[in-house]
Amino acid sequence: MAAVFPRRLSAVLALLIAASVLWVGGVSSPALADPDEGGSKTLSDALESAAKGQADAIQKLNASKKRQADLQNTVKTSQASAKQLEGQVGAIVNRAYRLGRTSTMSLLLNSSSPDAFLERAQQIDMIAQLNGKILQQYRDDLNEAQSAKAAADQEVAEQQKQVAALTKKKKEAELALGSVGGGGAAGGFVSVNSPLAQPAPRNSDGSWPKESCTVDDPTTTGCITPRTLHAMQQAQAAGFNHYVACFRHQDSGEHPKGRACDFAAHSTGFLDEAATGADKTYGNNLAAYFIKNADRLGVMYVIWYRQIWMPGTGWKAYSPQGGPAVVHTNHVHLSML
C-alpha cells in the first residue's frame, strides 16, 4: 500500500502541473481563444458572405480583364495581318477586273505549242491557288478581328457586372461591421518588408479549388483544408512561430470548417490581455504578412487588434464587445477561402 500512495500523488501532481501550464501568466486554453470568432453567428455569417463575395468578384474581374487584354491583342494582330494583305488583295481584284473571265481561255488558246499550253495551264492554276489562299487569309483575319472585338465588348459588360457585385458586397460588409460599432476606415497593418509566400495551387482559370476539411490539423486533433495548412506552414517558414490553434468545434465561423487559425501574439498561448510591446509588434507583422500574401495564399479575411481586412475593402474598424479574445487584441485570426 505504501507504493500506491506515491503513485497516486504523482498522478495528482501531474494533473496540477498540466492545468497550471494552461493558466500560468494568464495563458488560456485554445478553446477560449476567439469564441465564435468575435461575435454572433449572424455577424460571422455576414462577414463570410461579404468577404467571399468580394474575393469572388475580384477574381472574376481580374480574369475578365486578362481575357479582354488577350482579345484586344488578337484584334490588333488580325487587323495588322489583314492590312499587310490589302495590297495583294487589291492587285488580285484589279487584275481580275482588267482581264475578265475570258482571259484564262484566251491565254491558253494563244499558246504556240502543246508544251506551252501545259506550262501556261500550270501557271494559271498556281496563280489561282495563290490568289485563293491570299483572299481566304484576308477573310479569316477580318472575321477573327471582328469576333475578338465582339468578345472583348462582352468582357467589358462582365467587368461592369463584377464591379457592381463587389460594390454590393462592400456595402454588406459595412452594414455587418456597423452593427457592432465598426466599419469605419482604419490604419491597418501593412509592411513592404513582409516576405513573399509560396503561392497555393489555383484552377486553370485563376479561381480557387473548392476544399473541405480533409487534412490533419497539426495544432489540434481536428482537420483543416489543404490551403489553410499551406498558409500556416508558409507563415511558420517566414518566422512566425508563436502558438497557433486552428480547428475548433463551434456553431459558426470558419474554425469548424477547417478554414481558420488563431495565431497567438504571445509565444506560449492566448493571454487574457491585450498584446503590448514585442507581442504587439509580432501581431502587427503577422497580420501584414497575410495581407501582402492574401492573393498568393487565398486569404478571405484577417482580424487583428480591433481591425478586420477583406479583399475588397482593406482594413476596417472591428469593434464587437468583449475581452481580448473577442476584439482580437491577443491573437491574429486568419480565415481562408
GROMACS .gro file of N, CA and C in nm, residues 78 82 133-146:
model
   48
   78SER      N    1  -0.480   4.047  -8.588
   78SER     CA    2  -0.559   4.012  -8.706
   78SER      C    3  -0.574   4.132  -8.799
   82ALA      N    4  -0.438   4.154  -9.181
   82ALA     CA    5  -0.525   4.191  -9.292
   82ALA      C    6  -0.471   4.312  -9.366
  133LYS      N    7  -0.562   3.149 -10.160
  133LYS     CA    8  -0.507   3.147 -10.024
  133LYS      C    9  -0.500   3.288  -9.966
  134ILE      N   10  -0.459   3.383 -10.049
  134ILE     CA   11  -0.448   3.521 -10.002
  134ILE      C   12  -0.585   3.575  -9.964
  135LEU      N   13  -0.682   3.552 -10.052
  135LEU     CA   14  -0.817   3.601 -10.024
  135LEU      C   15  -0.877   3.534  -9.901
  136GLN      N   16  -0.854   3.401  -9.887
  136GLN     CA   17  -0.907   3.329  -9.772
  136GLN      C   18  -0.844   3.379  -9.641
  137GLN      N   19  -0.712   3.400  -9.644
  137GLN     CA   20  -0.643   3.450  -9.525
  137GLN      C   21  -0.694   3.589  -9.489
  138TYR      N   22  -0.717   3.670  -9.589
  138TYR     CA   23  -0.768   3.806  -9.567
  138TYR      C   24  -0.906   3.800  -9.499
  139ARG      N   25  -0.993   3.711  -9.551
  139ARG     CA   26  -1.126   3.696  -9.491
  139ARG      C   27  -1.116   3.644  -9.348
  140ASP      N   28  -1.029   3.545  -9.326
  140ASP     CA   29  -1.012   3.488  -9.192
  140ASP      C   30  -0.963   3.594  -9.093
  141ASP      N   31  -0.868   3.677  -9.134
  141ASP     CA   32  -0.816   3.781  -9.046
  141ASP      C   33  -0.927   3.880  -9.008
  142LEU      N   34  -1.006   3.921  -9.107
  142LEU     CA   35  -1.114   4.016  -9.079
  142LEU      C   36  -1.218   3.955  -8.985
  143ASN      N   37  -1.253   3.828  -9.010
  143ASN     CA   38  -1.353   3.761  -8.926
  143ASN      C   39  -1.302   3.743  -8.782
  144GLU      N   40  -1.174   3.707  -8.769
  144GLU     CA   41  -1.116   3.688  -8.637
  144GLU      C   42  -1.113   3.819  -8.559
  145ALA      N   43  -1.076   3.927  -8.629
  145ALA     CA   44  -1.072   4.058  -8.564
  145ALA      C   45  -1.211   4.099  -8.518
  146GLN      N   46  -1.311   4.075  -8.603
  146GLN     CA   47  -1.448   4.111  -8.569
  146GLN      C   48  -1.500   4.030  -8.450
   0.00000   0.00000   0.00000
